CSV table of C-alpha atoms in Angstrom, one decimal:
chain,number,residue,atom,x,y,z
I,1,UNK,CA,108.9,99.8,63.4
I,2,UNK,CA,105.8,98.8,65.3
I,3,UNK,CA,104.9,96.8,63.0
I,4,UNK,CA,71.0,98.5,82.4
I,5,UNK,CA,60.7,96.3,85.4
I,6,UNK,CA,61.8,98.4,88.4
I,7,UNK,CA,62.6,96.3,91.4
I,8,UNK,CA,60.0,95.9,94.1
I,9,UNK,CA,60.6,96.5,97.7
I,10,UNK,CA,59.8,93.5,99.9
I,11,UNK,CA,60.0,95.3,103.2
I,12,UNK,CA,60.7,98.8,104.6
I,13,UNK,CA,64.2,99.9,103.8
I,14,UNK,CA,64.8,101.2,107.3
I,15,UNK,CA,62.8,98.7,109.3
I,16,UNK,CA,64.1,95.7,111.4
I,17,UNK,CA,65.5,92.8,109.4
I,18,UNK,CA,63.3,89.8,109.0
I,19,UNK,CA,64.3,86.7,107.1
I,20,UNK,CA,62.7,86.4,103.6
I,21,UNK,CA,60.3,83.7,102.8
I,22,UNK,CA,62.4,80.8,101.6
I,23,UNK,CA,60.5,79.8,98.5
I,24,UNK,CA,62.5,77.6,96.0
I,25,UNK,CA,63.0,80.7,93.9
I,26,UNK,CA,64.4,82.6,96.9
I,27,UNK,CA,66.6,79.7,98.0
I,28,UNK,CA,68.1,79.5,94.5
I,29,UNK,CA,68.7,83.2,94.4
I,30,UNK,CA,70.3,83.2,97.8
I,31,UNK,CA,72.6,80.3,96.8
I,32,UNK,CA,73.7,82.1,93.7
I,33,UNK,CA,74.2,85.4,95.5
I,34,UNK,CA,76.3,83.7,98.2
I,35,UNK,CA,78.4,81.8,95.7
I,36,UNK,CA,79.1,85.0,93.7
I,37,UNK,CA,79.9,87.1,96.7
I,38,UNK,CA,82.3,84.4,98.0
I,39,UNK,CA,84.3,84.9,94.8
I,40,UNK,CA,85.1,88.5,95.5
I,41,UNK,CA,88.1,89.9,97.3
I,42,UNK,CA,87.6,92.1,100.4
I,43,UNK,CA,88.4,95.2,98.2
I,44,UNK,CA,85.9,94.0,95.6
I,45,UNK,CA,83.2,93.5,98.3
I,46,UNK,CA,83.8,97.0,99.5
I,47,UNK,CA,83.4,98.3,95.9
I,48,UNK,CA,80.3,96.0,95.4
I,49,UNK,CA,78.5,97.6,98.3
I,50,UNK,CA,79.4,101.1,97.1
I,51,UNK,CA,78.2,100.4,93.6
I,52,UNK,CA,75.0,98.7,94.9
I,53,UNK,CA,73.9,101.8,96.8
I,54,UNK,CA,74.1,103.9,93.7
I,55,UNK,CA,72.9,101.4,91.0
I,56,UNK,CA,70.3,102.8,88.7
I,57,UNK,CA,67.5,100.4,89.9
I,58,UNK,CA,64.7,101.5,92.2
I,59,UNK,CA,64.4,101.2,95.1
I,60,UNK,CA,68.0,101.9,96.0
I,61,UNK,CA,69.6,100.4,99.1
I,62,UNK,CA,70.2,103.1,101.8
I,63,UNK,CA,73.6,103.5,103.4
I,64,UNK,CA,72.1,102.8,106.8
I,65,UNK,CA,70.6,99.5,105.7
I,66,UNK,CA,73.8,98.5,104.0
I,67,UNK,CA,75.7,99.2,107.2
I,68,UNK,CA,73.2,97.3,109.4
I,69,UNK,CA,72.6,94.3,107.2
I,70,UNK,CA,75.3,94.1,104.5
I,71,UNK,CA,78.5,93.8,106.6
I,72,UNK,CA,79.0,90.1,105.8
I,73,UNK,CA,78.6,88.2,102.5
I,74,UNK,CA,75.7,86.2,103.9
I,75,UNK,CA,74.1,89.4,105.2
I,76,UNK,CA,74.7,91.1,101.9
I,77,UNK,CA,73.1,88.2,100.0
I,78,UNK,CA,70.1,88.2,102.3
I,79,UNK,CA,69.8,92.0,101.8
I,80,UNK,CA,69.7,91.8,98.0
I,81,UNK,CA,67.3,88.9,98.0
I,82,UNK,CA,64.9,90.8,100.3
I,83,UNK,CA,65.2,94.3,98.8
I,84,UNK,CA,64.6,93.3,95.2
I,85,UNK,CA,62.0,91.1,93.6
I,86,UNK,CA,63.3,87.8,92.0
I,87,UNK,CA,63.2,89.4,88.5
I,88,UNK,CA,65.1,92.5,89.5
I,89,UNK,CA,67.8,91.0,91.7
I,90,UNK,CA,69.7,89.3,88.9
I,91,UNK,CA,69.5,92.4,86.8
I,92,UNK,CA,71.0,94.5,89.7
I,93,UNK,CA,73.8,92.0,90.3
I,94,UNK,CA,74.7,92.1,86.6
I,95,UNK,CA,74.9,95.9,86.7
I,96,UNK,CA,77.2,95.8,89.7
I,97,UNK,CA,79.5,93.1,88.4
I,98,UNK,CA,79.9,95.0,85.1
I,99,UNK,CA,81.1,98.1,87.1
I,100,UNK,CA,83.6,96.1,89.3
I,101,UNK,CA,84.4,94.8,86.7
I,102,UNK,CA,84.0,91.0,87.2
I,103,UNK,CA,82.7,90.0,83.8
I,104,UNK,CA,83.8,86.4,84.4
I,105,UNK,CA,80.9,86.0,86.9
I,106,UNK,CA,78.2,87.4,84.5
I,107,UNK,CA,77.2,84.2,82.6
I,108,UNK,CA,75.4,82.7,85.6
I,109,UNK,CA,73.3,85.8,86.0
I,110,UNK,CA,72.6,86.6,82.3
I,111,UNK,CA,71.0,83.2,81.6
I,112,UNK,CA,67.4,82.5,82.5
I,113,UNK,CA,66.9,78.8,83.5
I,114,UNK,CA,63.1,79.3,83.8
I,115,UNK,CA,62.9,80.3,80.1
I,116,UNK,CA,65.1,77.7,78.5
I,117,UNK,CA,65.2,74.9,80.9
I,118,UNK,CA,68.9,75.1,81.4
I,119,UNK,CA,70.5,74.6,84.8
I,120,UNK,CA,72.9,77.3,85.8
I,121,UNK,CA,76.2,75.5,86.5
I,122,UNK,CA,77.4,75.4,90.1
I,123,UNK,CA,81.0,75.8,89.2
I,124,UNK,CA,82.5,79.3,89.2
I,125,UNK,CA,85.9,80.4,88.0
I,126,UNK,CA,88.0,81.2,91.1
I,127,UNK,CA,90.4,84.0,91.5
I,128,UNK,CA,93.8,82.6,91.4
I,129,UNK,CA,94.5,83.2,95.1
I,130,UNK,CA,91.6,81.0,96.0
I,131,UNK,CA,93.6,78.1,94.6
I,132,UNK,CA,96.6,78.7,96.9
I,133,UNK,CA,97.0,76.9,100.3
I,134,UNK,CA,97.2,79.3,103.2
I,135,UNK,CA,97.4,83.1,103.1
I,136,UNK,CA,98.8,84.6,99.9
I,137,UNK,CA,101.1,87.5,100.5
I,138,UNK,CA,99.8,90.4,98.4
I,139,UNK,CA,100.8,94.0,97.9
I,140,UNK,CA,98.6,96.4,99.8
I,141,UNK,CA,97.0,98.5,97.0
I,142,UNK,CA,94.5,100.4,99.2
I,143,UNK,CA,96.4,103.6,98.7
I,144,UNK,CA,96.6,105.8,95.6
I,145,UNK,CA,97.5,104.2,92.3
I,146,UNK,CA,99.3,106.4,89.9
I,147,UNK,CA,100.1,105.9,86.2
I,148,UNK,CA,102.0,107.6,83.5
I,149,UNK,CA,100.9,107.1,80.0
I,150,UNK,CA,103.1,108.2,77.1
I,151,UNK,CA,102.3,107.7,73.4
I,152,UNK,CA,104.0,108.7,70.2
I,153,UNK,CA,101.4,109.0,67.4
I,154,UNK,CA,103.6,109.9,64.4
I,155,UNK,CA,103.8,107.2,61.8
I,156,UNK,CA,101.9,104.8,64.2
I,157,UNK,CA,98.4,104.3,62.8
I,158,UNK,CA,96.3,102.8,65.5
I,159,UNK,CA,98.1,104.7,68.3
I,160,UNK,CA,95.0,106.8,69.2
I,161,UNK,CA,93.1,103.5,69.7
I,162,UNK,CA,95.9,102.3,72.0
I,163,UNK,CA,95.6,105.4,74.1
I,164,UNK,CA,91.8,105.0,74.4
I,165,UNK,CA,92.1,101.4,75.4
I,166,UNK,CA,94.8,102.1,78.0
I,167,UNK,CA,92.8,104.9,79.5
I,168,UNK,CA,89.8,102.6,79.8
I,169,UNK,CA,92.0,99.9,81.4
I,170,UNK,CA,93.6,102.2,83.8
I,171,UNK,CA,90.3,103.6,84.9
I,172,UNK,CA,88.9,100.1,85.5
I,173,UNK,CA,92.0,99.3,87.6
I,174,UNK,CA,91.4,102.5,89.6
I,175,UNK,CA,94.5,104.4,88.4
I,176,UNK,CA,94.9,108.1,88.3
I,177,UNK,CA,97.0,108.8,85.1
I,178,UNK,CA,99.2,111.5,83.7
I,179,UNK,CA,99.0,111.7,80.0
I,180,UNK,CA,102.1,112.6,77.8
I,181,UNK,CA,101.4,112.7,74.0
I,182,UNK,CA,104.1,113.2,71.4
I,183,UNK,CA,106.9,114.5,73.6
I,184,UNK,CA,110.5,115.2,72.6
I,185,UNK,CA,113.3,113.8,74.6
I,186,UNK,CA,113.5,116.7,77.1
I,187,UNK,CA,109.7,116.9,77.5
I,188,UNK,CA,109.5,113.1,78.3
I,189,UNK,CA,112.3,113.1,80.8
I,190,UNK,CA,111.0,116.3,82.5
I,191,UNK,CA,107.4,114.8,82.6
I,192,UNK,CA,108.7,111.5,84.1
I,193,UNK,CA,110.9,113.3,86.6
I,194,UNK,CA,107.9,115.5,87.7
I,195,UNK,CA,105.7,112.4,87.9
I,196,UNK,CA,108.3,110.6,90.0
I,197,UNK,CA,108.9,113.6,92.3
I,198,UNK,CA,105.1,113.9,92.7
I,199,UNK,CA,105.1,110.3,94.0
I,200,UNK,CA,107.8,111.1,96.5
I,201,UNK,CA,105.8,114.0,97.8
I,202,UNK,CA,102.9,111.7,98.8
I,203,UNK,CA,105.0,108.6,99.6
I,204,UNK,CA,102.7,107.6,102.6
I,205,UNK,CA,99.6,107.7,100.3
I,206,UNK,CA,100.9,105.9,97.2
I,207,UNK,CA,100.5,102.1,96.8
I,208,UNK,CA,101.5,101.4,93.2
I,209,UNK,CA,103.0,103.0,90.1
I,210,UNK,CA,102.5,102.0,86.5
I,211,UNK,CA,104.3,103.5,83.5
I,212,UNK,CA,103.2,102.8,79.9
I,213,UNK,CA,105.4,103.8,77.0
I,214,UNK,CA,104.1,103.3,73.5
I,215,UNK,CA,106.3,104.3,70.6
I,216,UNK,CA,108.7,103.1,68.0
I,217,UNK,CA,111.8,101.5,69.5
I,218,UNK,CA,114.9,99.3,69.2
I,219,UNK,CA,116.5,97.1,71.7
I,220,UNK,CA,116.8,99.0,75.0
I,221,UNK,CA,115.6,102.3,73.5
I,222,UNK,CA,112.4,104.0,72.7
I,223,UNK,CA,112.2,106.5,69.8
I,224,UNK,CA,110.5,109.8,70.2
I,225,UNK,CA,110.0,113.1,68.4
I,226,UNK,CA,112.8,114.6,66.3
I,227,UNK,CA,114.6,111.2,66.1
I,228,UNK,CA,115.3,111.3,69.8
I,229,UNK,CA,116.1,108.2,71.7
I,230,UNK,CA,115.6,107.4,75.4
I,231,UNK,CA,117.2,104.5,77.2
I,232,UNK,CA,114.6,102.3,79.0
I,233,UNK,CA,117.2,101.5,81.6
I,234,UNK,CA,117.5,105.2,82.5
I,235,UNK,CA,113.7,105.3,82.9
I,236,UNK,CA,113.6,102.2,85.0
I,237,UNK,CA,116.4,103.7,87.2
I,238,UNK,CA,114.4,106.8,87.9
I,239,UNK,CA,112.0,104.7,89.9
I,240,UNK,CA,114.4,102.4,91.8
I,241,UNK,CA,114.7,102.3,95.6
I,242,UNK,CA,117.4,105.0,95.6
I,243,UNK,CA,115.6,107.5,93.5
I,244,UNK,CA,112.0,106.9,94.4
I,245,UNK,CA,111.6,106.3,98.2
I,246,UNK,CA,107.8,106.5,97.8
I,247,UNK,CA,107.9,103.1,96.1
I,248,UNK,CA,110.0,101.1,98.6
I,249,UNK,CA,108.5,97.6,98.6
I,250,UNK,CA,105.7,98.8,96.3
I,251,UNK,CA,105.0,97.5,92.8
I,252,UNK,CA,106.5,99.4,89.9
I,253,UNK,CA,105.0,98.2,86.7
I,254,UNK,CA,106.2,99.1,83.2
I,255,UNK,CA,104.2,98.3,80.0
I,256,UNK,CA,106.5,98.9,77.0
I,257,UNK,CA,104.7,98.9,73.6
I,258,UNK,CA,107.6,99.3,71.2
I,259,UNK,CA,109.8,97.3,68.8
I,260,UNK,CA,113.0,95.9,70.3
I,261,UNK,CA,114.7,95.4,66.9
I,262,UNK,CA,114.1,94.6,63.3
I,263,UNK,CA,113.9,90.8,63.4
I,264,UNK,CA,110.7,89.0,62.5
I,265,UNK,CA,109.6,85.6,63.7
I,266,UNK,CA,107.7,83.8,61.0
I,267,UNK,CA,107.0,80.9,63.4
I,268,UNK,CA,107.4,77.1,62.9
I,269,UNK,CA,105.0,74.4,61.8
I,270,UNK,CA,104.1,72.0,64.6
I,271,UNK,CA,102.1,68.8,65.1
I,272,UNK,CA,99.5,70.0,67.0
I,273,UNK,CA,127.5,77.3,95.1
I,274,UNK,CA,125.8,78.2,98.7
I,275,UNK,CA,126.0,81.8,99.9
I,276,UNK,CA,127.3,82.8,103.3
I,277,UNK,CA,124.4,83.4,105.7
I,278,UNK,CA,126.1,85.6,108.3
I,279,UNK,CA,124.0,88.5,109.2
I,280,UNK,CA,126.5,91.4,108.9
I,281,UNK,CA,124.0,94.1,109.7
I,282,UNK,CA,120.7,94.3,111.5
I,283,UNK,CA,119.7,97.3,109.4
I,284,UNK,CA,117.1,96.5,106.8
I,285,UNK,CA,118.4,96.8,103.3
I,286,UNK,CA,116.8,96.6,99.9
I,287,UNK,CA,118.3,95.9,96.5
I,288,UNK,CA,118.6,99.0,94.3
I,289,UNK,CA,116.1,97.4,91.9
I,290,UNK,CA,113.2,95.5,93.5
I,291,UNK,CA,109.4,95.2,93.1
I,292,UNK,CA,109.6,95.8,89.4
I,293,UNK,CA,107.3,94.2,86.7
I,294,UNK,CA,108.2,95.0,83.1
I,295,UNK,CA,106.2,93.7,80.1
I,296,UNK,CA,107.5,93.9,76.5
I,297,UNK,CA,105.3,93.2,73.4
I,298,UNK,CA,108.0,91.0,71.8
I,299,UNK,CA,111.3,89.3,72.2
I,300,UNK,CA,114.6,91.2,72.2
I,301,UNK,CA,115.7,92.3,68.7
I,302,UNK,CA,112.3,91.7,67.3
I,303,UNK,CA,109.5,93.9,65.9
I,304,UNK,CA,106.3,94.6,67.7
I,305,UNK,CA,102.9,94.5,65.9
I,306,UNK,CA,100.2,97.2,65.6
I,307,UNK,CA,97.1,97.2,63.4
I,308,UNK,CA,96.3,100.7,61.9
I,309,UNK,CA,92.6,100.3,62.9
I,310,UNK,CA,92.5,98.2,66.1
I,311,UNK,CA,95.8,99.3,67.6
I,312,UNK,CA,98.7,97.3,69.1
I,313,UNK,CA,98.4,93.6,69.4
I,314,UNK,CA,99.4,93.5,73.1
I,315,UNK,CA,97.2,96.4,74.1
I,316,UNK,CA,94.2,95.0,72.3
I,317,UNK,CA,94.7,91.5,73.9
I,318,UNK,CA,95.1,93.1,77.4
I,319,UNK,CA,91.7,94.8,77.1
I,320,UNK,CA,90.0,91.6,75.7
I,321,UNK,CA,91.4,89.5,78.6
I,322,UNK,CA,90.4,92.1,81.2
I,323,UNK,CA,86.9,92.4,79.7
I,324,UNK,CA,86.5,88.6,80.0
I,325,UNK,CA,88.2,88.0,83.4
I,326,UNK,CA,88.2,91.4,85.2
I,327,UNK,CA,90.8,91.6,87.9
I,328,UNK,CA,90.5,87.9,88.7
I,329,UNK,CA,94.2,87.2,88.1
I,330,UNK,CA,97.4,88.2,89.8
I,331,UNK,CA,99.3,90.6,87.4
I,332,UNK,CA,101.8,87.9,86.2
I,333,UNK,CA,99.0,85.4,85.6
I,334,UNK,CA,97.0,88.1,83.8
I,335,UNK,CA,99.8,88.8,81.3
I,336,UNK,CA,100.3,85.0,80.9
I,337,UNK,CA,96.7,84.9,79.7
I,338,UNK,CA,97.4,87.8,77.4
I,339,UNK,CA,100.4,86.1,76.1
I,340,UNK,CA,98.5,82.9,75.4
I,341,UNK,CA,96.0,84.8,73.3
I,342,UNK,CA,98.8,86.6,71.4
I,343,UNK,CA,100.9,83.5,70.8
I,344,UNK,CA,98.1,81.5,69.3
I,345,UNK,CA,97.0,84.2,66.9
I,346,UNK,CA,98.3,84.4,63.3
I,347,UNK,CA,99.5,87.7,62.0
I,348,UNK,CA,100.8,88.8,58.6
I,349,UNK,CA,103.1,91.5,57.6
I,350,UNK,CA,103.3,92.2,53.9
I,351,UNK,CA,101.7,88.8,53.3
I,352,UNK,CA,104.4,87.1,55.3
I,353,UNK,CA,103.5,85.2,58.6
I,354,UNK,CA,104.7,86.8,61.8
I,355,UNK,CA,104.5,85.4,65.3
I,356,UNK,CA,105.0,87.3,68.5
I,357,UNK,CA,105.4,86.4,72.1
I,358,UNK,CA,105.3,88.8,75.1
I,359,UNK,CA,108.3,88.9,77.5
I,360,UNK,CA,107.9,89.5,81.2
I,361,UNK,CA,110.6,90.5,83.6
I,362,UNK,CA,109.8,90.5,87.3
I,363,UNK,CA,111.4,91.3,90.6
I,364,UNK,CA,108.1,91.4,92.4
I,365,UNK,CA,108.1,90.1,96.0
I,366,UNK,CA,104.3,89.7,96.4
I,367,UNK,CA,101.2,89.2,94.3
I,368,UNK,CA,99.5,92.2,92.5
I,369,UNK,CA,95.7,92.3,92.3
I,370,UNK,CA,94.1,95.5,90.9
């Protein structure tokens, strides 16, 4: 049981760069631009520049001008402030941020202090790695990101909504996905094997793998067509360091949307010894299972929840948090935010209260930012 006024050009787009007149309005715009751009990761800045060149706001920024003037965050801020008039620039920034997506940075650009007298706050939410001392060791996700998305729809009202939400989320996180709908046991295993073998064929190009399985289930198993059952451990094993060389030291993420048993949590009322360190071999070795991240929608032996109209509780919460924060958070922190949202919501099953809490299992060795 599962249970977007056209912008005005301020100077020639291909002419020599000259500093914009620093009126109070320009100074404020430059400050806000610099603060916003400083919140973006190197990959996000790269995407920001690409989106800006194609944004549906005239005049567009040419590739040559972007290359000459927009290489640094300060240069990019100056370029935007000079290229667009003060009314158009915020509108352009909003369009770009929505496509990144970094919706957490939108409020400071969507308010108009001149109209309502409000002062735009200086404080911006930071990406979590901005709060860490020194360099943060992150996985390199500059290569291809591949995903496998399986969903059983029979007797699972809301499953189609889950698929659409996951497809949207995967696209926003720049994943290419393989879709597998209503398979039987053999079809699922063959599809997963083909997906895994495809990764091994492009092992130097792949950077990350994500597998989503949405179905009925019980502890350690997922249920599929014709009353078939597939062991989750068998699926996890298909992508380990022995069987999937392409994913050595690369993140393997599993999102399991399925019950893990029949138990229901109705909630409670509250008041508001050393190992030897001898190096026996200089050859680098890896554990058979490493760099995994697995997220379950509920505790072991418990039901998962799904609404017939809005879809599964976990999938809906994932999309809500991503729409609010974008890729601001490391994967583990992201699902912690999702769990916070799920844990503090009240659900009812046949008029009885039911509480759920997500469960995360991780052997990641670095941080994951999409």
